[in-house]
Amino acid sequence: MTQATNIHLSKQSSNNNWQSDNLVQFVDNEVYICLKESSGTPLRQIQKAARSIEKLGVKHARLSGDNWQADSQWSFALGFTCVGKLTNVEFTGSSECINNLNDKLAVFAWSRDLINQTPSELYPLKLAELAADYINAQAPAYVTSNIISGDELQQQGWVGIYNVGKGSINPPCLLEVDFNPTGDPDAAVSACLVGKGITFDSGGYSLKSNAGMFDMKCDMGGAAVVAGAMALAIRQGLNKRVKLFLCCAENMVSNDAYKLGDILTYKNGVTMEVANTDAEGRIVLADGLLAASETKAPLIIDAATLTGAAVMATGGEYNALFTLDNQTAEQAKKAAEKVNEPIWQFPLAAWHQDKCPSEFADTANSRPVPGGGAGGASNAAGFLSRFVDNEGAGWLHFDLATAYNGSSTSLFSAGGTGLGIATIAELIK
């Protein structure tokens, strides 16, 4: 077993030597994170310190001493954990605190590992099966699932997922997971989660560059986040009926791939012209939102690594939030603040539905200009709003700008982050 290194948290320097001004200091074989009183962002400083400590070669961290709180321990875990060390943190405090943090770390580790898998090993059907199995393992007596795959998607009218994925040798699929602890098959669904599960995105005929395609194994990050959120909420005592829909496909080029100019007709009658095959996420999410709307759930949350525009606007440090329902937006902001996950609400109005016009259909999926043109993230959300009921009441769209890092940063290791899981779990509880 790997020997653990003790990590202490202090508000004053632990040394009078050359280390005295350092955030990370060493005393004998133990490590101290020494926060300065002037630091206005202590949790961020702890996460940065944890990243530095991991880079020094520490294999396993044991948090020691009386100064650690639940939020500071979680910030350390986010910074320290990485590929090969996704659960290598020992927490401290009461047994309840330790158990809660271990549950959270286990779910984040599962979700992050899923995002980090290669596209050859994580194809659409396997993504759906792994998500269904993991959620089922949390509460086998209350979970059922169903997968619609391949040509059956087209037969049942799920045209978005089918067309985006039909060009791949690996068939697309729609996963439905039903968590129903009530025992009543007619119980109302309190919330629905919808996730973008594009296991690899070549861009289709709107082909990405080599650099733009390199990290596209992460394009199923939305599916990993909402599946993780459902699993975490169950571990934390979820007692309401919740459904999950994952829209899984590979966006590939082949003789059978969908094409620019194709027109799809969705179940709700909306016709859509393909203006950009690389704006495929919103095409598949439309099916998931329609499926969620059929349940009449008062809360529908979708999550996706959807637009580069959101990453550019936030610097990859916030998840972008879109909604037409300001009351539900405030609930999301409070949930995010409670679990210390940064989100930022972006503009969205009903007229954003008209920002992707088509001469041949009700809408296009984008605009045929780089990045979808000005307001690209809001325009994408406007497209999605066509597929939810009640003029968007109770609907939240998370554009996961923080879901993945191609290389390590001062806060996170390379790979999936899991950010968004805790906020969404809090919301559906």
GROMACS .gro file of C-alpha atoms in nm:
model
  429
    1MET     CA    1   0.000   0.000   0.000
    2THR     CA    2   0.131   0.348  -0.089
    3GLN     CA    3   0.244   0.546   0.215
    4ALA     CA    4   0.031   0.853   0.278
    5THR     CA    5   0.177   1.201   0.321
    6ASN     CA    6   0.024   1.412   0.598
    7ILE     CA    7  -0.112   1.746   0.474
    8HIS     CA    8  -0.186   2.018   0.730
    9LEU     CA    9  -0.379   2.344   0.687
   10SER     CA   10  -0.256   2.654   0.871
   11LYS     CA   11  -0.328   3.027   0.876
   12GLN     CA   12   0.030   3.113   0.963
   13SER     CA   13   0.375   3.017   0.844
   14SER     CA   14   0.518   2.694   0.981
   15ASN     CA   15   0.878   2.809   0.924
   16ASN     CA   16   1.110   3.100   0.996
   17ASN     CA   17   1.340   3.005   0.710
   18TRP     CA   18   1.335   3.056   0.333
   19GLN     CA   19   0.990   2.890   0.316
   20SER     CA   20   0.816   3.143   0.540
   21ASP     CA   21   0.634   3.323   0.257
   22ASN     CA   22   0.544   3.011   0.059
   23LEU     CA   23   0.190   2.878   0.026
   24VAL     CA   24   0.325   2.521   0.051
   25GLN     CA   25   0.584   2.453   0.322
   26PHE     CA   26   0.765   2.144   0.447
   27VAL     CA   27   0.839   2.042   0.805
   28ASP     CA   28   1.025   1.713   0.837
   29ASN     CA   29   0.824   1.472   0.616
   30GLU     CA   30   0.495   1.658   0.642
   31VAL     CA   31   0.342   1.927   0.422
   32TYR     CA   32   0.172   2.247   0.536
   33ILE     CA   33  -0.059   2.471   0.334
   34CYS     CA   34  -0.011   2.813   0.491
   35LEU     CA   35  -0.286   3.057   0.401
   36LYS     CA   36  -0.223   3.428   0.430
   37GLU     CA   37  -0.483   3.638   0.608
   38SER     CA   38  -0.490   3.872   0.310
   39SER     CA   39  -0.604   3.593   0.079
   40GLY     CA   40  -0.960   3.665  -0.030
   41THR     CA   41  -0.999   3.328  -0.201
   42PRO     CA   42  -0.886   3.064   0.050
   43LEU     CA   43  -1.056   2.770  -0.121
   44ARG     CA   44  -0.895   2.862  -0.452
   45GLN     CA   45  -0.556   2.893  -0.279
   46ILE     CA   46  -0.603   2.548  -0.121
   47GLN     CA   47  -0.685   2.397  -0.458
   48LYS     CA   48  -0.377   2.559  -0.615
   49ALA     CA   49  -0.164   2.429  -0.329
   50ALA     CA   50  -0.302   2.079  -0.377
   51ARG     CA   51  -0.214   2.091  -0.747
   52SER     CA   52   0.142   2.192  -0.657
   53ILE     CA   53   0.170   1.916  -0.396
   54GLU     CA   54   0.057   1.649  -0.644
   55LYS     CA   55   0.315   1.770  -0.896
   56LEU     CA   56   0.588   1.715  -0.637
   57GLY     CA   57   0.522   1.343  -0.662
   58VAL     CA   58   0.301   1.287  -0.357
   59LYS     CA   59   0.110   0.966  -0.428
   60HIS     CA   60  -0.146   0.964  -0.149
   61ALA     CA   61  -0.258   1.259   0.066
   62ARG     CA   62  -0.382   1.229   0.424
   63LEU     CA   63  -0.548   1.548   0.551
   64SER     CA   64  -0.442   1.601   0.912
   65GLY     CA   65  -0.507   1.846   1.195
   66ASP     CA   66  -0.808   2.037   1.324
   67ASN     CA   67  -0.824   2.321   1.068
   68TRP     CA   68  -0.982   2.128   0.782
   69GLN     CA   69  -1.351   2.190   0.709
   70ALA     CA   70  -1.562   1.998   0.457
   71ASP     CA   71  -1.534   2.268   0.190
   72SER     CA   72  -1.157   2.311   0.229
   73GLN     CA   73  -1.105   1.934   0.213
   74TRP     CA   74  -1.309   1.917  -0.107
   75SER     CA   75  -1.109   2.199  -0.263
   76PHE     CA   76  -0.791   2.008  -0.183
   77ALA     CA   77  -0.933   1.690  -0.337
   78LEU     CA   78  -1.026   1.871  -0.661
   79GLY     CA   79  -0.673   2.007  -0.697
   80PHE     CA   80  -0.482   1.697  -0.591
   81THR     CA   81  -0.667   1.421  -0.776
   82CYS     CA   82  -0.566   1.333  -1.131
   83VAL     CA   83  -0.535   1.040  -1.370
   84GLY     CA   84  -0.410   0.746  -1.164
   85LYS     CA   85  -0.491   0.927  -0.836
   86LEU     CA   86  -0.863   0.996  -0.864
   87THR     CA   87  -0.940   0.874  -0.510
   88ASN     CA   88  -0.599   0.912  -0.337
   89VAL     CA   89  -0.715   1.144  -0.058
   90GLU     CA   90  -0.788   1.051   0.305
   91PHE     CA   91  -1.033   1.293   0.466
   92THR     CA   92  -1.055   1.393   0.830
   93GLY     CA   93  -1.326   1.500   1.075
   94SER     CA   94  -1.643   1.330   1.193
   95SER     CA   95  -1.745   0.997   1.045
   96GLU     CA   96  -2.042   1.167   0.877
   97CYS     CA   97  -1.816   1.428   0.715
   98ILE     CA   98  -1.570   1.163   0.597
   99ASN     CA   99  -1.846   0.942   0.456
  100ASN     CA  100  -2.006   1.233   0.268
  101LEU     CA  101  -1.674   1.339   0.117
  102ASN     CA  102  -1.585   0.980   0.022
  103ASP     CA  103  -1.922   0.938  -0.151
  104LYS     CA  104  -1.867   1.259  -0.346
  105LEU     CA  105  -1.509   1.167  -0.437
  106ALA     CA  106  -1.614   0.822  -0.558
  107VAL     CA  107  -1.881   0.964  -0.790
  108PHE     CA  108  -1.650   1.235  -0.924
  109ALA     CA  109  -1.379   0.975  -0.984
  110TRP     CA  110  -1.621   0.757  -1.182
  111SER     CA  111  -1.741   1.049  -1.393
  112ARG     CA  112  -1.391   1.186  -1.456
  113ASP     CA  113  -1.257   0.843  -1.548
  114LEU     CA  114  -1.545   0.805  -1.794
  115ILE     CA  115  -1.458   1.136  -1.961
  116ASN     CA  116  -1.089   1.041  -1.978
  117GLN     CA  117  -1.147   0.711  -2.161
  118THR     CA  118  -1.038   0.684  -2.522
  119PRO     CA  119  -1.302   0.708  -2.796
  120SER     CA  120  -1.213   0.360  -2.920
  121GLU     CA  121  -1.300   0.202  -2.587
  122LEU     CA  122  -1.596   0.428  -2.505
  123TYR     CA  123  -1.841   0.404  -2.795
  124PRO     CA  124  -2.208   0.513  -2.765
  125LEU     CA  125  -2.363   0.185  -2.653
  126LYS     CA  126  -2.088   0.124  -2.395
  127LEU     CA  127  -2.135   0.474  -2.253
  128ALA     CA  128  -2.504   0.404  -2.209
  129GLU     CA  129  -2.442   0.064  -2.051
  130LEU     CA  130  -2.177   0.192  -1.809
  131ALA     CA  131  -2.400   0.478  -1.697
  132ALA     CA  132  -2.702   0.252  -1.650
  133ASP     CA  133  -2.499  -0.006  -1.455
  134TYR     CA  134  -2.340   0.256  -1.228
  135ILE     CA  135  -2.669   0.422  -1.138
  136ASN     CA  136  -2.835   0.084  -1.089
  137ALA     CA  137  -2.558  -0.014  -0.846
  138GLN     CA  138  -2.653   0.279  -0.621
  139ALA     CA  139  -3.009   0.152  -0.562
  140PRO     CA  140  -3.085  -0.172  -0.751
  141ALA     CA  141  -3.437  -0.200  -0.609
  142TYR     CA  142  -3.544   0.137  -0.748
  143VAL     CA  143  -3.369   0.168  -1.085
  144THR     CA  144  -3.484   0.050  -1.428
  145SER     CA  145  -3.333   0.138  -1.764
  146ASN     CA  146  -3.399   0.107  -2.136
  147ILE     CA  147  -3.177   0.161  -2.439
  148ILE     CA  148  -3.309   0.245  -2.786
  149SER     CA  149  -3.039   0.189  -3.046
  150GLY     CA  150  -2.964   0.202  -3.419
  151ASP     CA  151  -3.251   0.193  -3.667
  152GLU     CA  152  -3.501   0.168  -3.380
  153LEU     CA  153  -3.425   0.533  -3.304
  154GLN     CA  154  -3.548   0.637  -3.648
  155GLN     CA  155  -3.852   0.412  -3.620
  156GLN     CA  156  -3.950   0.576  -3.291
  157GLY     CA  157  -3.891   0.930  -3.417
  158TRP     CA  158  -3.564   1.016  -3.241
  159VAL     CA  159  -3.429   1.172  -3.558
  160GLY     CA  160  -3.157   1.389  -3.406
  161ILE     CA  161  -2.961   1.113  -3.234
  162TYR     CA  162  -3.014   0.878  -3.527
  163ASN     CA  163  -2.888   1.117  -3.795
  164VAL     CA  164  -2.586   1.242  -3.603
  165GLY     CA  165  -2.477   0.886  -3.526
  166LYS     CA  166  -2.572   0.697  -3.840
  167GLY     CA  167  -2.236   0.765  -4.009
  168SER     CA  168  -2.044   0.564  -3.749
  169ILE     CA  169  -1.986   0.190  -3.739
  170ASN     CA  170  -2.090   0.218  -3.372
  171PRO     CA  171  -2.467   0.273  -3.363
  172PRO     CA  172  -2.615   0.568  -3.171
  173CYS     CA  173  -2.853   0.517  -2.881
  174LEU     CA  174  -3.086   0.688  -2.635
  175LEU     CA  175  -3.062   0.571  -2.274
  176GLU     CA  176  -3.349   0.619  -2.029
  177VAL     CA  177  -3.287   0.552  -1.659
  178ASP     CA  178  -3.579   0.571  -1.416
  179PHE     CA  179  -3.505   0.610  -1.045
  180ASN     CA  180  -3.836   0.558  -0.865
  181PRO     CA  181  -3.806   0.504  -0.488
  182THR     CA  182  -4.182   0.551  -0.436
  183GLY     CA  183  -4.278   0.201  -0.552
  184ASP     CA  184  -4.563   0.356  -0.750
  185PRO     CA  185  -4.523   0.310  -1.127
  186ASP     CA  186  -4.760   0.604  -1.179
  187ALA     CA  187  -4.570   0.840  -0.949
  188ALA     CA  188  -4.500   1.185  -1.089
  189VAL     CA  189  -4.150   1.252  -1.218
  190SER     CA  190  -4.002   1.537  -1.012
  191ALA     CA  191  -3.705   1.608  -1.240
  192CYS     CA  192  -3.539   1.496  -1.562
  193LEU     CA  193  -3.171   1.509  -1.652
  194VAL     CA  194  -3.053   1.515  -2.014
  195GLY     CA  195  -2.692   1.468  -2.118
  196LYS     CA  196  -2.499   1.507  -2.443
  197GLY     CA  197  -2.312   1.182  -2.502
  198ILE     CA  198  -2.103   1.239  -2.815
  199THR     CA  199  -1.826   0.985  -2.755
  200PHE     CA  200  -1.616   1.133  -3.035
  201ASP     CA  201  -1.672   1.440  -3.246
  202SER     CA  202  -1.486   1.462  -3.577
  203GLY     CA  203  -1.711   1.751  -3.677
  204GLY     CA  204  -1.870   1.539  -3.949
  205TYR     CA  205  -1.848   1.697  -4.295
  206SER     CA  206  -1.785   2.031  -4.121
  207LEU     CA  207  -1.460   1.862  -4.026
  208LYS     CA  208  -1.259   1.984  -3.729
  209SER     CA  209  -0.888   2.059  -3.750
  210ASN     CA  210  -0.639   1.819  -3.591
  211ALA     CA  211  -0.601   2.051  -3.290
  212GLY     CA  212  -0.976   2.098  -3.260
  213MET     CA  213  -1.040   1.724  -3.279
  214PHE     CA  214  -0.767   1.608  -3.041
  215ASP     CA  215  -0.966   1.636  -2.716
  216MET     CA  216  -1.304   1.536  -2.857
  217LYS     CA  217  -1.322   1.223  -2.644
  218CYS     CA  218  -1.452   1.469  -2.382
  219ASP     CA  219  -1.762   1.555  -2.584
  220MET     CA  220  -1.965   1.313  -2.375
  221GLY     CA  221  -1.885   1.520  -2.065
  222GLY     CA  222  -2.247   1.626  -2.027
  223ALA     CA  223  -2.359   1.263  -2.009
  224ALA     CA  224  -2.091   1.186  -1.750
  225VAL     CA  225  -2.192   1.488  -1.540
  226VAL     CA  226  -2.568   1.425  -1.530
  227ALA     CA  227  -2.520   1.050  -1.471
  228GLY     CA  228  -2.281   1.137  -1.189
  229ALA     CA  229  -2.530   1.388  -1.050
  230MET     CA  230  -2.804   1.126  -1.039
  231ALA     CA  231  -2.572   0.877  -0.868
  232LEU     CA  232  -2.454   1.135  -0.612
  233ALA     CA  233  -2.809   1.248  -0.534
  234ILE     CA  234  -2.910   0.885  -0.473
  235ARG     CA  235  -2.612   0.839  -0.238
  236GLN     CA  236  -2.716   1.158  -0.059
  237GLY     CA  237  -3.070   1.034   0.003
  238LEU     CA  238  -3.274   1.130  -0.304
  239ASN     CA  239  -3.634   1.022  -0.233
  240LYS     CA  240  -3.812   1.156  -0.543
  241ARG     CA  241  -3.866   1.002  -0.885
  242VAL     CA  242  -3.607   1.127  -1.134
  243LYS     CA  243  -3.542   1.024  -1.494
  244LEU     CA  244  -3.220   1.045  -1.690
  245PHE     CA  245  -3.183   1.060  -2.069
  246LEU     CA  246  -2.844   1.024  -2.237
  247CYS     CA  247  -2.817   1.107  -2.608
  248CYS     CA  248  -2.524   0.896  -2.728
  249ALA     CA  249  -2.359   0.901  -3.072
  250GLU     CA  250  -2.031   0.930  -3.261
  251ASN     CA  251  -2.015   1.217  -3.510
  252MET     CA  252  -1.819   1.066  -3.797
  253VAL     CA  253  -1.761   1.107  -4.171
  254SER     CA  254  -1.867   0.817  -4.393
  255ASN     CA  255  -2.084   0.732  -4.693
  256ASP     CA  256  -2.385   0.728  -4.457
  257ALA     CA  257  -2.310   1.041  -4.252
  258TYR     CA  258  -2.565   1.320  -4.234
  259LYS     CA  259  -2.494   1.617  -4.459
  260LEU     CA  260  -2.513   1.994  -4.474
  261GLY     CA  261  -2.853   2.092  -4.606
  262ASP     CA  262  -3.034   1.786  -4.470
  263ILE     CA  263  -3.368   1.870  -4.307
  264LEU     CA  264  -3.489   1.676  -4.003
  265THR     CA  265  -3.841   1.679  -3.860
  266TYR     CA  266  -3.856   1.630  -3.483
  267LYS     CA  267  -4.135   1.470  -3.285
  268ASN     CA  268  -4.284   1.806  -3.194
  269GLY     CA  269  -4.308   1.901  -3.563
  270VAL     CA  270  -4.012   2.143  -3.564
  271THR     CA  271  -3.815   2.118  -3.889
  272MET     CA  272  -3.441   2.179  -3.875
  273GLU     CA  273  -3.190   2.237  -4.156
  274VAL     CA  274  -2.833   2.122  -4.096
  275ALA     CA  275  -2.613   2.429  -4.140
  276ASN     CA  276  -2.315   2.283  -3.954
  277THR     CA  277  -2.256   1.914  -3.885
  278ASP     CA  278  -2.014   2.021  -3.608
  279ALA     CA  279  -2.305   2.171  -3.413
  280GLU     CA  280  -2.429   1.818  -3.348
  281GLY     CA  281  -2.472   1.840  -2.971
  282ARG     CA  282  -2.785   2.051  -2.988
  283ILE     CA  283  -2.926   1.818  -3.255
  284VAL     CA  284  -2.911   1.516  -3.022
  285LEU     CA  285  -3.010   1.711  -2.710
  286ALA     CA  286  -3.332   1.816  -2.880
  287ASP     CA  287  -3.444   1.451  -2.872
  288GLY     CA  288  -3.351   1.421  -2.506
  289LEU     CA  289  -3.542   1.737  -2.416
  290LEU     CA  290  -3.847   1.612  -2.605
  291ALA     CA  291  -3.831   1.282  -2.414
  292ALA     CA  292  -3.796   1.472  -2.085
  293SER     CA  293  -4.087   1.701  -2.172
  294GLU     CA  294  -4.310   1.398  -2.231
  295THR     CA  295  -4.275   1.313  -1.859
  296LYS     CA  296  -4.427   1.651  -1.759
  297ALA     CA  297  -4.152   1.692  -1.499
  298PRO     CA  298  -4.150   2.043  -1.347
  299LEU     CA  299  -3.768   2.057  -1.360
  300ILE     CA  300  -3.563   1.965  -1.667
  301ILE     CA  301  -3.185   2.007  -1.665
  302ASP     CA  302  -2.961   1.941  -1.962
  303ALA     CA  303  -2.581   1.951  -1.958
  304ALA     CA  304  -2.340   1.949  -2.248
  305THR     CA  305  -1.994   2.045  -2.364
  306LEU     CA  306  -2.180   2.247  -2.622
  307THR     CA  307  -2.003   2.561  -2.742
  308GLY     CA  308  -1.653   2.701  -2.765
  309ALA     CA  309  -1.815   3.041  -2.718
  310ALA     CA  310  -1.894   2.955  -2.354
  311VAL     CA  311  -1.532   2.853  -2.294
  312MET     CA  312  -1.403   3.175  -2.450
  313ALA     CA  313  -1.641   3.389  -2.244
  314THR     CA  314  -1.569   3.222  -1.909
  315GLY     CA  315  -1.204   3.132  -1.957
  316GLY     CA  316  -1.304   2.776  -1.875
  317GLU     CA  317  -1.348   2.875  -1.508
  318TYR     CA  318  -1.730   2.885  -1.491
  319ASN     CA  319  -2.003   2.664  -1.626
  320ALA     CA  320  -2.245   2.871  -1.831
  321LEU     CA  321  -2.612   2.870  -1.727
  322PHE     CA  322  -2.901   2.945  -1.964
  323THR     CA  323  -3.270   2.955  -1.888
  324LEU     CA  324  -3.592   3.138  -1.971
  325ASP     CA  325  -3.705   3.097  -1.609
  326ASN     CA  326  -3.535   3.343  -1.374
  327GLN     CA  327  -3.686   3.189  -1.062
  328THR     CA  328  -3.531   2.851  -1.147
  329ALA     CA  329  -3.207   3.029  -1.236
  330GLU     CA  330  -3.188   3.170  -0.884
  331GLN     CA  331  -3.234   2.820  -0.742
  332ALA     CA  332  -2.946   2.700  -0.960
  333LYS     CA  333  -2.720   2.984  -0.846
  334LYS     CA  334  -2.794   2.912  -0.479
  335ALA     CA  335  -2.724   2.541  -0.531
  336ALA     CA  336  -2.396   2.618  -0.707
  337GLU     CA  337  -2.290   2.857  -0.432
  338LYS     CA  338  -2.372   2.599  -0.164
  339VAL     CA  339  -2.142   2.338  -0.322
  340ASN     CA  340  -1.877   2.589  -0.437
  341GLU     CA  341  -1.910   2.521  -0.809
  342PRO     CA  342  -1.877   2.840  -1.017
  343ILE     CA  343  -2.156   2.913  -1.266
  344TRP     CA  344  -2.250   3.227  -1.456
  345GLN     CA  345  -2.585   3.306  -1.614
  346PHE     CA  346  -2.565   3.404  -1.981
  347PRO     CA  347  -2.826   3.594  -2.185
  348LEU     CA  348  -3.122   3.398  -2.319
  349ALA     CA  349  -3.455   3.531  -2.444
  350ALA     CA  350  -3.735   3.383  -2.654
  351TRP     CA  351  -3.607   3.574  -2.959
  352HIS     CA  352  -3.283   3.375  -2.950
  353GLN     CA  353  -3.486   3.099  -3.117
  354ASP     CA  354  -3.470   3.304  -3.436
  355LYS     CA  355  -3.093   3.351  -3.435
  356CYS     CA  356  -3.031   3.040  -3.651
  357PRO     CA  357  -3.260   3.113  -3.946
  358SER     CA  358  -3.327   2.884  -4.242
  359GLU     CA  359  -3.492   2.951  -4.578
  360PHE     CA  360  -3.608   2.589  -4.597
  361ALA     CA  361  -3.706   2.489  -4.242
  362ASP     CA  362  -3.833   2.635  -3.914
  363THR     CA  363  -3.474   2.675  -3.798
  364ALA     CA  364  -3.118   2.578  -3.877
  365ASN     CA  365  -2.902   2.414  -3.614
  366SER     CA  366  -2.647   2.697  -3.636
  367ARG     CA  367  -2.524   2.965  -3.873
  368PRO     CA  368  -2.274   2.875  -4.147
  369VAL     CA  369  -1.998   3.096  -4.002
  370PRO     CA  370  -1.711   3.007  -3.763
  371GLY     CA  371  -1.838   2.934  -3.413
  372GLY     CA  372  -2.195   3.004  -3.514
  373GLY     CA  373  -2.130   3.378  -3.522
  374ALA     CA  374  -2.189   3.638  -3.253
  375GLY     CA  375  -2.378   3.514  -2.948
  376GLY     CA  376  -2.306   3.154  -3.041
  377ALA     CA  377  -2.369   3.007  -2.694
  378SER     CA  378  -2.698   3.195  -2.650
  379ASN     CA  379  -2.807   3.102  -3.001
  380ALA     CA  380  -2.745   2.735  -2.923
  381ALA     CA  381  -2.953   2.764  -2.607
  382GLY     CA  382  -3.224   2.939  -2.808
  383PHE     CA  383  -3.232   2.641  -3.044
  384LEU     CA  384  -3.271   2.403  -2.748
  385SER     CA  385  -3.556   2.609  -2.603
  386ARG     CA  386  -3.774   2.503  -2.897
  387PHE     CA  387  -3.788   2.152  -2.751
  388VAL     CA  388  -3.911   2.216  -2.397
  389ASP     CA  389  -4.272   2.277  -2.292
  390ASN     CA  390  -4.434   2.564  -2.100
  391GLU     CA  391  -4.223   2.834  -2.268
  392GLY     CA  392  -3.915   2.706  -2.087
  393ALA     CA  393  -4.053   2.719  -1.731
  394GLY     CA  394  -3.845   2.488  -1.510
  395TRP     CA  395  -3.576   2.427  -1.774
  396LEU     CA  396  -3.202   2.482  -1.715
  397HIS     CA  397  -2.927   2.440  -1.973
  398PHE     CA  398  -2.567   2.403  -1.851
  399ASP     CA  399  -2.298   2.465  -2.114
  400LEU     CA  400  -2.009   2.287  -1.940
  401ALA     CA  401  -1.717   2.517  -2.011
  402THR     CA  402  -1.525   2.369  -1.714
  403ALA     CA  403  -1.581   2.000  -1.792
  404TYR     CA  404  -1.239   1.915  -1.934
  405ASN     CA  405  -0.883   2.046  -1.958
  406GLY     CA  406  -0.654   1.929  -2.236
  407SER     CA  407  -0.354   2.005  -2.015
  408SER     CA  408  -0.312   2.075  -1.645
  409THR     CA  409  -0.389   2.419  -1.503
  410SER     CA  410  -0.312   2.585  -1.171
  411LEU     CA  411  -0.638   2.437  -1.035
  412PHE     CA  412  -0.695   2.106  -1.215
  413SER     CA  413  -0.503   1.820  -1.365
  414ALA     CA  414  -0.548   1.732  -1.731
  415GLY     CA  415  -0.872   1.554  -1.814
  416GLY     CA  416  -1.227   1.562  -1.685
  417THR     CA  417  -1.310   1.776  -1.381
  418GLY     CA  418  -1.660   1.660  -1.283
  419LEU     CA  419  -1.768   2.020  -1.216
  420GLY     CA  420  -2.145   2.050  -1.238
  421ILE     CA  421  -2.216   1.716  -1.069
  422ALA     CA  422  -2.264   1.860  -0.721
  423THR     CA  423  -2.477   2.154  -0.838
  424ILE     CA  424  -2.716   1.934  -1.037
  425ALA     CA  425  -2.736   1.676  -0.757
  426GLU     CA  426  -2.829   1.955  -0.516
  427LEU     CA  427  -3.098   2.082  -0.752
  428ILE     CA  428  -3.274   1.749  -0.801
  429LYS     CA  429  -3.271   1.666  -0.430
   0.00000   0.00000   0.00000
